[in-house]
Coordinates of C-alpha atoms in Angstrom, one line a residue:
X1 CA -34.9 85.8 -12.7
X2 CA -36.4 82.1 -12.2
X3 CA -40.0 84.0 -13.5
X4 CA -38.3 85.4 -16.8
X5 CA -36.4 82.7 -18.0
X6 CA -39.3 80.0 -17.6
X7 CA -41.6 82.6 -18.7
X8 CA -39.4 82.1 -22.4
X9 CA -39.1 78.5 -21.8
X10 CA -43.0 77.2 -21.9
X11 CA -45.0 78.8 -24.6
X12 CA -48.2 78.0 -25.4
X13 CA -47.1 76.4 -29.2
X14 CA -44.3 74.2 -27.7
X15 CA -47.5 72.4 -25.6
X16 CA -49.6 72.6 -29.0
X17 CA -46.3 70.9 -30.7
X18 CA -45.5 68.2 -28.2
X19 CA -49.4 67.3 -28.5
X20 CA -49.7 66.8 -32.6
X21 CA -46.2 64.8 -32.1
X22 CA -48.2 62.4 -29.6
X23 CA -51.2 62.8 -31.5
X24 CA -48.5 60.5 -34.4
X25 CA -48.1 57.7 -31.9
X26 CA -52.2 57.5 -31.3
X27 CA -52.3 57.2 -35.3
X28 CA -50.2 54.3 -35.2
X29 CA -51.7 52.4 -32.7
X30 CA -54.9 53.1 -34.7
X31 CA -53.1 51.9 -37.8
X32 CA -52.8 49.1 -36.4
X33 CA -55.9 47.9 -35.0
X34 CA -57.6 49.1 -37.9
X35 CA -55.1 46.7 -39.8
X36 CA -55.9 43.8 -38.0
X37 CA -59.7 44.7 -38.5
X38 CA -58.8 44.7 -42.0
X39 CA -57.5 41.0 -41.6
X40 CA -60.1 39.9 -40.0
X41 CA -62.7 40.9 -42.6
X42 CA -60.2 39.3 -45.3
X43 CA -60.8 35.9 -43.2
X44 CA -64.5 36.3 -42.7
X45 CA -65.3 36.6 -46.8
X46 CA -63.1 33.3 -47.3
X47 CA -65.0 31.5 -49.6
X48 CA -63.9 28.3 -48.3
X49 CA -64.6 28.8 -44.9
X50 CA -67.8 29.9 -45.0
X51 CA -68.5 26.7 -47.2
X52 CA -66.9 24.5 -44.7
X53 CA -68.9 26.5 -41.6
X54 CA -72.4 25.5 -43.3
X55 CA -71.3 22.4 -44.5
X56 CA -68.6 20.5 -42.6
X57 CA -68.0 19.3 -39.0
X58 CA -66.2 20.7 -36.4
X59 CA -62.8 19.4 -37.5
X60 CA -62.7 20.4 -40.9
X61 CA -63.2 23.8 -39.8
X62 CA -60.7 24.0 -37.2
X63 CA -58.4 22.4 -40.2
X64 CA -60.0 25.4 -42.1
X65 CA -58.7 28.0 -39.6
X66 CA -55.4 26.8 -38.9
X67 CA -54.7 27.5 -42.7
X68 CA -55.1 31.3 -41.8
X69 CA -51.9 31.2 -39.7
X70 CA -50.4 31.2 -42.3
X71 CA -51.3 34.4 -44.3
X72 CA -51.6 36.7 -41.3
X73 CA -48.9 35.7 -38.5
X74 CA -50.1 38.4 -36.1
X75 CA -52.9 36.0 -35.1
X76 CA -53.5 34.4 -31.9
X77 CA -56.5 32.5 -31.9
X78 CA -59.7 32.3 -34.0
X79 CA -63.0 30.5 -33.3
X80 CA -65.8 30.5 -35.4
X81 CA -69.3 30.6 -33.3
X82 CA -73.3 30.3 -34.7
X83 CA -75.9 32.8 -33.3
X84 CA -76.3 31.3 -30.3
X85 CA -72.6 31.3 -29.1
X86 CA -71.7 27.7 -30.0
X87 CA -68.3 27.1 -30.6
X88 CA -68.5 25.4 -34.7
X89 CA -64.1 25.5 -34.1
X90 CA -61.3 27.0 -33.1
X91 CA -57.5 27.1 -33.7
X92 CA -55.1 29.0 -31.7
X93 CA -51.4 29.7 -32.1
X94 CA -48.6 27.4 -30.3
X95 CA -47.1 29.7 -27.5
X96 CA -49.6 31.8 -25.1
X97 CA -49.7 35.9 -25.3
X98 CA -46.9 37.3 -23.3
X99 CA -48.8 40.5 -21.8
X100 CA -45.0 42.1 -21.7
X101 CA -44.3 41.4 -25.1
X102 CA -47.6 42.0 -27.2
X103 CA -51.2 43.6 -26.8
X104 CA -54.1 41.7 -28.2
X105 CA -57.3 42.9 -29.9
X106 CA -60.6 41.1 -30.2
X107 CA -62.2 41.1 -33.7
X108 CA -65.6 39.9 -34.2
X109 CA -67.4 39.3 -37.7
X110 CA -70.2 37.9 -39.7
X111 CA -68.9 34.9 -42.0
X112 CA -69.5 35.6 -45.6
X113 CA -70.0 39.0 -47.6
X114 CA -73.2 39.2 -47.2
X115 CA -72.5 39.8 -43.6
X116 CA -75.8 37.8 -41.9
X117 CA -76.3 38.8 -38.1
X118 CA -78.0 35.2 -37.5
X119 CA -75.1 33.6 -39.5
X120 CA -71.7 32.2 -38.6
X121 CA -69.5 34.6 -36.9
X122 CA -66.0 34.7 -36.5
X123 CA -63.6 35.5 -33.6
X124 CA -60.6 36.3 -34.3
X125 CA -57.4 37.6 -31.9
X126 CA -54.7 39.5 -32.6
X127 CA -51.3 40.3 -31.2
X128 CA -49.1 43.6 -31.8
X129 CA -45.6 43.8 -30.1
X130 CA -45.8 46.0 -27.1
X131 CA -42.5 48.4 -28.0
X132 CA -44.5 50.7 -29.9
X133 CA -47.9 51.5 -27.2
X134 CA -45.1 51.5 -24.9
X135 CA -43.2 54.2 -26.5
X136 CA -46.6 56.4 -26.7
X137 CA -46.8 55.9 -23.2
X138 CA -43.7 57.0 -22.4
X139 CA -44.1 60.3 -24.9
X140 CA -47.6 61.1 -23.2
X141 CA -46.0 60.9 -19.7
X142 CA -43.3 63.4 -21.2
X143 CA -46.2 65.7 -22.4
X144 CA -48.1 65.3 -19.5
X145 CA -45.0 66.5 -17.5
X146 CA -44.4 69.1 -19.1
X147 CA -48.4 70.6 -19.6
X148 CA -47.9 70.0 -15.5
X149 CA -44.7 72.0 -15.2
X150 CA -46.2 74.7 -17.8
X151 CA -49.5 75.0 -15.6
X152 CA -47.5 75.4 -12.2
X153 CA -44.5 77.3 -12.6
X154 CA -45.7 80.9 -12.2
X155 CA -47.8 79.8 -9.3
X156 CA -44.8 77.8 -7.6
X157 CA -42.3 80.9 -8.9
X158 CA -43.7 84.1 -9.7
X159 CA -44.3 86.6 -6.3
X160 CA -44.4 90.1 -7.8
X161 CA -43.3 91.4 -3.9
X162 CA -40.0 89.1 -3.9
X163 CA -39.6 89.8 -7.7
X164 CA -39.6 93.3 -6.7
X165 CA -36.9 93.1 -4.3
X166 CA -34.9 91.3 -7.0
X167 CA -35.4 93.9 -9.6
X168 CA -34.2 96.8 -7.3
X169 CA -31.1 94.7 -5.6
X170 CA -29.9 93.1 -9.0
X171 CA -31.1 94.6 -12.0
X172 CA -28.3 93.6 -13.8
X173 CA -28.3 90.2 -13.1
X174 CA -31.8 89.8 -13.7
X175 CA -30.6 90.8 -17.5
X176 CA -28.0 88.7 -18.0
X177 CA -30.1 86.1 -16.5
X178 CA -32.9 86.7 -19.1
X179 CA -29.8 86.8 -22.0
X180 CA -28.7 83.1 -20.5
X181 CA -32.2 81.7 -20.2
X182 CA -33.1 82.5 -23.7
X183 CA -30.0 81.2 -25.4
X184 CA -30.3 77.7 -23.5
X185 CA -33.9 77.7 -24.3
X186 CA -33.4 78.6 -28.4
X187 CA -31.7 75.2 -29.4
X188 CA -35.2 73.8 -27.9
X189 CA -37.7 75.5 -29.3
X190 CA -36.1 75.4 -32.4
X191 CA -36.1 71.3 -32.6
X192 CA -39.3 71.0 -31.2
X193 CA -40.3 73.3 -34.1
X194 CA -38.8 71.6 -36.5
X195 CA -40.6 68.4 -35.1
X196 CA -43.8 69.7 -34.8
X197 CA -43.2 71.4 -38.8
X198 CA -42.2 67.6 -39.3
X199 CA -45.8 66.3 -38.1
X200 CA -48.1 68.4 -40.6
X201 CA -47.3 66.5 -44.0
X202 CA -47.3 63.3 -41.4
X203 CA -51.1 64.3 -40.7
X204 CA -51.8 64.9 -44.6
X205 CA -50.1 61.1 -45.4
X206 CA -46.4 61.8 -46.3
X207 CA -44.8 59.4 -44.4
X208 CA -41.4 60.3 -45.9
X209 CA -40.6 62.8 -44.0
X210 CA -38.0 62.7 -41.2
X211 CA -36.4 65.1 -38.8
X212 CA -32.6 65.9 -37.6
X213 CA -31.8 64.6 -34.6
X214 CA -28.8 66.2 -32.7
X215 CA -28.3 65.9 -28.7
X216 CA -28.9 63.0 -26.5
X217 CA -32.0 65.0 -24.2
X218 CA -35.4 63.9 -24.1
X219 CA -36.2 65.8 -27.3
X220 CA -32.9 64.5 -29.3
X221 CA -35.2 60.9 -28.3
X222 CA -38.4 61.7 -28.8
X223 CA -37.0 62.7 -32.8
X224 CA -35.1 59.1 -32.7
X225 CA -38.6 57.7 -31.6
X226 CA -40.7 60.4 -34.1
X227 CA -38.3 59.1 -37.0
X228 CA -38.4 55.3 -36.2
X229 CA -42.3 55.4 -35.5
X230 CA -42.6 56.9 -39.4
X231 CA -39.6 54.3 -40.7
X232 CA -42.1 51.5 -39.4
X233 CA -45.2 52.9 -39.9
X234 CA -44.6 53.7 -43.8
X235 CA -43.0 50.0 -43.8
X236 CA -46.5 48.4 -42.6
X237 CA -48.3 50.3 -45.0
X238 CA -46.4 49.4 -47.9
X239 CA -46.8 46.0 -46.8
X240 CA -50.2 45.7 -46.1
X241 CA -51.4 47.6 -49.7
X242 CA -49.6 45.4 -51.3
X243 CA -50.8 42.2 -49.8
X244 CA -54.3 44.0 -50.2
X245 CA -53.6 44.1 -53.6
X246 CA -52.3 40.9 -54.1
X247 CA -55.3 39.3 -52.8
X248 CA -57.5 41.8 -55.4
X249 CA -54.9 40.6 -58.3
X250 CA -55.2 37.1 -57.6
X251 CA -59.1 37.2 -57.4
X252 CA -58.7 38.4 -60.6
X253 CA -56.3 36.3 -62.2
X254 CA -58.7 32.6 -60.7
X255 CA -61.4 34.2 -62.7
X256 CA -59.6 34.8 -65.9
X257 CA -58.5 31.8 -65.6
X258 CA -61.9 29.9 -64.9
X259 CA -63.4 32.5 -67.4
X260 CA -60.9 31.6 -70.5
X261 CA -60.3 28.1 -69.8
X262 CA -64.0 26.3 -69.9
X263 CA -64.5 27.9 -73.7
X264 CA -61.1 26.6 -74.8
X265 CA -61.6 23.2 -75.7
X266 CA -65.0 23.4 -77.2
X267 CA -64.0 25.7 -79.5
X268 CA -60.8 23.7 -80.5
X269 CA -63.2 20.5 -80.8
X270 CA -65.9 22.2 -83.3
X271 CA -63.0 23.8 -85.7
X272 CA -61.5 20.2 -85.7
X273 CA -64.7 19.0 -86.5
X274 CA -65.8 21.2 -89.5
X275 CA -62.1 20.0 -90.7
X276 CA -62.4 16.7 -90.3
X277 CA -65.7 16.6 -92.0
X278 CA -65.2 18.7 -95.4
X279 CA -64.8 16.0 -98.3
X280 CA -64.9 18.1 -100.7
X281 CA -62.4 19.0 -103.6
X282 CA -62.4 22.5 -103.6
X283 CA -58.6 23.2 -103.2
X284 CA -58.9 26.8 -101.7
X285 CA -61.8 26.1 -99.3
X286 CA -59.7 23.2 -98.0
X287 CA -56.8 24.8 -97.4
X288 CA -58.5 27.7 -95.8
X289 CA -60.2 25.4 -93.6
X290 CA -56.5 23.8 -93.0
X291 CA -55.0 27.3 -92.0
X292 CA -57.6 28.2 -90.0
X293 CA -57.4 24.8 -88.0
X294 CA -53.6 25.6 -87.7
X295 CA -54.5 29.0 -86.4
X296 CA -57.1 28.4 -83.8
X297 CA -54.7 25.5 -82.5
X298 CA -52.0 27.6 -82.2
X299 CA -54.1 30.5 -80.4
X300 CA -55.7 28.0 -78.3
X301 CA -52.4 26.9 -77.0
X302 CA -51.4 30.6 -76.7
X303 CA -54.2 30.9 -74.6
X304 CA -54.2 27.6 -72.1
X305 CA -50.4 29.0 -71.3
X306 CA -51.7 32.1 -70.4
X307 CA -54.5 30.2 -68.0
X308 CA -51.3 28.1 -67.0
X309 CA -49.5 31.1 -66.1
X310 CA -52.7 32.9 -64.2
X311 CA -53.5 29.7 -62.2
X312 CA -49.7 29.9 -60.9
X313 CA -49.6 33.4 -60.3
X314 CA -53.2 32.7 -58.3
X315 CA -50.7 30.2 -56.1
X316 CA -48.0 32.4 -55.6
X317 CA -45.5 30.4 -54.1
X318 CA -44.0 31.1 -50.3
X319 CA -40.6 30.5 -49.0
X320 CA -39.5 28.0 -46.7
X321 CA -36.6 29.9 -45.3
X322 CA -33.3 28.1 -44.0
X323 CA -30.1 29.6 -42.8
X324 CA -27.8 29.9 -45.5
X325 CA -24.8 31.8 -46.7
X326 CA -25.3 34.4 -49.1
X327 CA -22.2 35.4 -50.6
X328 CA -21.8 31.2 -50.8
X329 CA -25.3 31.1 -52.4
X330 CA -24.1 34.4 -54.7
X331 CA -21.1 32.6 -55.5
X332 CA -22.7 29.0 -57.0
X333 CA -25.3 31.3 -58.8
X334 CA -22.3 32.9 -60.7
X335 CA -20.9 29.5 -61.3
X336 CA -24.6 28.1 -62.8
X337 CA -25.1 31.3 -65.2
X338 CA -21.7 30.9 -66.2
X339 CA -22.3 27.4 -67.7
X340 CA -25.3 29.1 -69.2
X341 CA -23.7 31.7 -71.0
X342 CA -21.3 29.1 -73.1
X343 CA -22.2 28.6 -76.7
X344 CA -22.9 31.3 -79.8
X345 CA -26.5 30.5 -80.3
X346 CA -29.0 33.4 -78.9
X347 CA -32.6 31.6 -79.4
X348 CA -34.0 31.0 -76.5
X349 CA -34.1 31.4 -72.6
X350 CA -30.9 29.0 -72.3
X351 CA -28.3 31.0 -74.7
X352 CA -30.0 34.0 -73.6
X353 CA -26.9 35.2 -71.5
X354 CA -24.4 33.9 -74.2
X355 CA -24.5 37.6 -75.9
X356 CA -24.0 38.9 -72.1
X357 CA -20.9 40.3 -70.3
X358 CA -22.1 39.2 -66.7
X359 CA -20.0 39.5 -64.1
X360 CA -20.4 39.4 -60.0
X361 CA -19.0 41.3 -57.0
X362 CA -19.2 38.7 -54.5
X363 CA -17.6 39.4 -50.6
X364 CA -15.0 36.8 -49.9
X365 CA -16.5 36.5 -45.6
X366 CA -19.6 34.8 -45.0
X367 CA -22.9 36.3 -45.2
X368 CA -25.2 34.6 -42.9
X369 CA -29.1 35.1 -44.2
X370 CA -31.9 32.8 -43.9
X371 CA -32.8 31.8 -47.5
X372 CA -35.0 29.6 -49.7
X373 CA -32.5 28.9 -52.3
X374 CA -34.7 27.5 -54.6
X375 CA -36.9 31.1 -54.5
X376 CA -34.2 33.2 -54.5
X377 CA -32.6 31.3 -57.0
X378 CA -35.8 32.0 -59.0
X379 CA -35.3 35.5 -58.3
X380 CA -31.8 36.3 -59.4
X381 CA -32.3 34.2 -62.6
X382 CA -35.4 36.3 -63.4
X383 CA -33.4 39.8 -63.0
X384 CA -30.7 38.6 -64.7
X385 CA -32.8 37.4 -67.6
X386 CA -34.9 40.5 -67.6
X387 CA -31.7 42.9 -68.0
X388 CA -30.2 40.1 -70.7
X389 CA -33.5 40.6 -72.3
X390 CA -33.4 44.9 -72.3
X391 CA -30.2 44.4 -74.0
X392 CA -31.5 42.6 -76.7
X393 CA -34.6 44.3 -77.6
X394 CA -32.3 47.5 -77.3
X395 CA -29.0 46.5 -78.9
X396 CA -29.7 43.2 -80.7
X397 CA -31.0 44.3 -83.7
X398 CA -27.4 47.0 -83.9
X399 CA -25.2 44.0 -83.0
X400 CA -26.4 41.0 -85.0
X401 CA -22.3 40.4 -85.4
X402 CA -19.9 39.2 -83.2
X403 CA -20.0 40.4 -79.9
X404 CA -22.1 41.2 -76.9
X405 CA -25.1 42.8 -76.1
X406 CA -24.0 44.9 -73.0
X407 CA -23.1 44.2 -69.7
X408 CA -24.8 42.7 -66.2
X409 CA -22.6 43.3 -62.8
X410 CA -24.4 41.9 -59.5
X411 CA -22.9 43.2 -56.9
X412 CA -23.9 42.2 -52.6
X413 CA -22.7 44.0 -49.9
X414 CA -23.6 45.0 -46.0
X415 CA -25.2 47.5 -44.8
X416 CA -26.3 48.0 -41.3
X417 CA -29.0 44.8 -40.4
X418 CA -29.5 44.1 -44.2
X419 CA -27.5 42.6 -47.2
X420 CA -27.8 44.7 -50.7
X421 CA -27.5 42.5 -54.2
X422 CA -27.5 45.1 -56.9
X423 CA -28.1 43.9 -60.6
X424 CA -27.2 46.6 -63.1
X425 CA -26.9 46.7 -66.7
X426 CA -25.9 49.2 -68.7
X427 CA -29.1 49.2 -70.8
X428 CA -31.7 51.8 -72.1
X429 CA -33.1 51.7 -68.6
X430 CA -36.6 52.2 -67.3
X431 CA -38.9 55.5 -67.6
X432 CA -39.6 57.2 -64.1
X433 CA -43.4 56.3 -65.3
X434 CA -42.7 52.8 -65.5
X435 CA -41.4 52.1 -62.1
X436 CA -43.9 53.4 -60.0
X437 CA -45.6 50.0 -61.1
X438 CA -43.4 47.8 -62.6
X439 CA -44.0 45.1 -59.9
X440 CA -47.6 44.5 -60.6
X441 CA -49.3 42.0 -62.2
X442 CA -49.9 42.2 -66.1
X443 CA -47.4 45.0 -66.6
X444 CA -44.6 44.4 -69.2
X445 CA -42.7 45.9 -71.5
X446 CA -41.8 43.0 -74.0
X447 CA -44.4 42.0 -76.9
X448 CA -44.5 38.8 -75.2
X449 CA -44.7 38.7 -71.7
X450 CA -47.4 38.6 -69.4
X451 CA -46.1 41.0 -66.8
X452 CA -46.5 38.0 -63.7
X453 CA -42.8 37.5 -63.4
X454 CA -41.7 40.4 -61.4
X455 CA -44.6 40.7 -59.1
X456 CA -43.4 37.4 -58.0
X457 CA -40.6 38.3 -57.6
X458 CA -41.5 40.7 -55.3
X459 CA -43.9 38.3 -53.9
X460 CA -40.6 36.2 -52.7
X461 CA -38.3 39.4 -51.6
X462 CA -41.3 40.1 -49.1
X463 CA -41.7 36.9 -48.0
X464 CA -37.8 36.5 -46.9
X465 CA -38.5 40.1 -45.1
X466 CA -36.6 42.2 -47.6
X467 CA -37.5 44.5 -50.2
X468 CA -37.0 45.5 -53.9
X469 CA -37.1 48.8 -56.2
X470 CA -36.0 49.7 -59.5
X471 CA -33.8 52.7 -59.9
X472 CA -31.2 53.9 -62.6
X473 CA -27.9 52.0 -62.6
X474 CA -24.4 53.9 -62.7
X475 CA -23.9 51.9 -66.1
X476 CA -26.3 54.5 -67.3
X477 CA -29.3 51.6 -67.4
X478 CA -31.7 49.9 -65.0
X479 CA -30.6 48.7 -61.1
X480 CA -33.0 46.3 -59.5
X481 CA -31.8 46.5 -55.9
X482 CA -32.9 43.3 -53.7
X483 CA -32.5 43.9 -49.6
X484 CA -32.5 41.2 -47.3
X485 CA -32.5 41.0 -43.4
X486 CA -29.1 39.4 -41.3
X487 CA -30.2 36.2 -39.8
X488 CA -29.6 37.8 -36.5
X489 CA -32.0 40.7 -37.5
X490 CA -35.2 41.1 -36.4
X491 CA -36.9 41.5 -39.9
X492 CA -35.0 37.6 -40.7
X493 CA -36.9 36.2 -37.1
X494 CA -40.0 37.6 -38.3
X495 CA -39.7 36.2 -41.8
X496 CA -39.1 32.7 -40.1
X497 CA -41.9 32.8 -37.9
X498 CA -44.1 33.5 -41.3
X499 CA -42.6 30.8 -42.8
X500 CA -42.9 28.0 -40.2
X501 CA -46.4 26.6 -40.8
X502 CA -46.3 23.9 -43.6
X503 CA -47.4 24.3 -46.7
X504 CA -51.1 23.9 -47.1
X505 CA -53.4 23.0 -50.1
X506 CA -54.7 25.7 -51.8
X507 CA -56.2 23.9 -54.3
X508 CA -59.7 24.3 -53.5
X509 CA -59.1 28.7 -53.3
X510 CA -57.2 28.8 -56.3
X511 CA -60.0 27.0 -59.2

């Protein structure tokens, strides 16, 4: 009886199963060191420390490295060494590694791109919290246990003489036995199946995918721990492509703007020149000269706010976060738009919302968040403006009577550890092509934007710990939909910690 009903219990596949689903965990941990590794060769091709390393003193460069707290928070210490071993500087992080808490990895690399084994190199160290190696622990001791159980139990169970016996004595029972074993064993197999079908698109990069977890056994947790482990892991990807790509935008965005700005004012000066210098009386040269003076000056200033806007997107700018109450903070912001929306006139950024029906869906309870309200602030007046401004391009042109344009509802409420502000408008909406990347740089959709303002918008959201996406509203046009941590949350503690360190000059990276 005991030899049939474990005989169904442990097939090979459930082992093979249990040992992709592990194989997850090891590809997280792997994720990320090689993320920190990643880090540490966005530090080492700092421009500005390997200038300061070849041509500063000790201090400067300790100065220099304490300035990389700031973009990467998982760091403990760094120290910057020459070929010999001597220490050029070092920096390390206020409170020592707690080996309970967080695992550290070592990361050493040649300063500079061109990588130069007798150059500079830099030592960096890295913390990770502990909860997720220690949940892979815990799933290869439940995989090991069972491989062990699987190995031994015909050799502990299975004696064909005393199987024998129990086949002639109870023949019957050794059926119904057999019946009872399989029918406790199907719910099993059948959710470790479904995790290990789960794990396949996992291995080919679909981190969306998540199982059903019923029961309270150790495989109703290991799904729990399978779909947390894929919540987090397809959360630290997102985050660290996009600060990737941030860093690759703004590289891009300092040299348009040192690229466009030099030629500027030479060429304003020589067109000034040729018009200040023609004396003579031909009427239609002279007033083409004028209008082309008029033009290039009015390009030329075109152009320097477009350098304006590049150099600032370059600096994007990070919250200093604070506790504060939302649904207070909600509240004043419907007050201030309010104002704004008094008066008929519609030219202009001010009397934009006059042609608006905006309304807000404010909770009367506190909402306790940690918040920079001037960022935020900066954020709900951009979403707002950019639905005001769908309604115009779409509906102005229809309404030029009395009237409004359409209507903007922001709405907040809690969910779980997160607050949800909803701004909706009842618009034409945004094309499924669009959204996939509305948030980065130079995309737009109006003839005269430069596609910066929602990528730093974004670039805010993150930096309070929260997100932001772009779906379709219930009005029947676009919902921007902004989520931001309790202040009791981890994801607000971690946003804090980021936002700490004072704000440094960045003066000499951004030109």
């Amino acid at each position: 009886m005991v030899a049939r009903v474990s005989a169904t219990a442990f097939q090979p596949e459930f082992g093979a199963h249990l040992d992709r689903a592990l194989g997850v965990y090891a590809d997280l941990a792997k994720t990320i060191k090689q993320g920190m590794r990643y880090e540490a060769d966005a530090i080492a091709m700092r421009p500005a420390l390997v200038r300061v390393a070849k041509e500063e003193g000790e201090g400067r460069v300790s100065e220099e490295l304490a300035r990389e707290f700031v973009a990467h928070p998982s760091l403990v210490s760094l120290k910057l060494e020459d070929a010999t071993g001597k220490v050029l500087g070092t920096h390390e992080r206020d409170k020592p590694v707690d080996p309970l808490l967080e695992r550290t990895l070592l990361v050493r690399r040649p300063l500079g791109e061109a990588g130069e084994e007798d150059g500079p190199f830099l030592v960096a160290t890295f913390a990770a919290p502990n909860a997720r190696f220690a949940e892979m622990e815990s799933a290869q001791e439940f995989v090991q246990a069972y491989h062990q159980l699987e190995r031994h139990h015909r050799e502990e169970y299975v004696d064909r003489t005393y199987t024998r016996a129990f086949g002639l004595l109870f023949g019957l029972l050794i059926v119904l036995a057999a019946i009872a074993g399989i029918v406790v064993a199907r719910p099993v197999t059948r959710r470790i199946a479904e995790l290990a079908a789960a794990t396949r698109p996992v291995a080919a990069g679909d981190l969306t995918v998540r199982v059903e977890v019923t029961g309270d056994d150790e495989v109703g947790d290991l799904g729990r721990a399978f779909n947390r482990m894929l919540e987090e892991l397809e959360q630290t990807r997102a985050r660290v492509e996009f600060l990737r790509r941030m860093s690759e935008w703004q590289k891009m965005a300092r040299h348009l703007a040192h690229e466009i700005k030099n030629p500027l004012t030479p060429i304003q000066l020589a067109v000034q020149e040729c018009h200040r210098r023609y004396a003579g009386d031909d009427a239609d040269y002279k007033r083409i000269v004028q209008t082309t003076l008029e033009v290039v000056e009015e390009e030329v200033g075109t152009l320097r706010r477009l350098v304006g806007e590049f150099s600032s997107f370059a600096r994007l700018p990070r919250a200093e976060l604070s506790p504060v109450d939302l649904g207070a903070f909600l509240r004043e912001q419907r007050d201030h738009l309010s104002a704004r929306t008094e008066g008929g006139r519609v030219e202009g950024e001010e009397a934009l919302l006059s042609r608006v029906d905006l309304r807000f869906d404010v909770p009367d309870g506190e909402m306790p968040a940690v918040l920079d309200r001037e960022m935020l602030h900066r954020v709900l007046t951009n979403v707002v403006q950019n639905a005001a401004q769908a309604l115009r391009d779409a509906r102005g042109r229809a309404r030029r009577g009395e009237g409004t344009w359409g209507r903007v509802v922001v709405t907040a409420r809690s969910t779980g550890g997160f607050y949800v502000v909803d701004v909706d408008d009842d618009g034409p909406g945004i094309s499924a092509e669009v959204r996939d990347v509305l948030f980065d740089p130079y995309v737009t959709t109006k003839r005269d934007g430069t596609g910066l303002g929602l990528t730093i918008v974004k670039k805010i959201v993150v930096d309070h710990g929260g997100t932001i996406e772009a779906t379709s509203s219930p009005l029947g046009g676009a919902r921007f939909r902004i989520r931001l941590p309790r202040a009791d949350s981890a994801e607000a503690r971690a946003a804090v910690e980021r936002s700490l360190a004072p704000d440094e000059d960045e003066s000499a990276t951004a030109t």
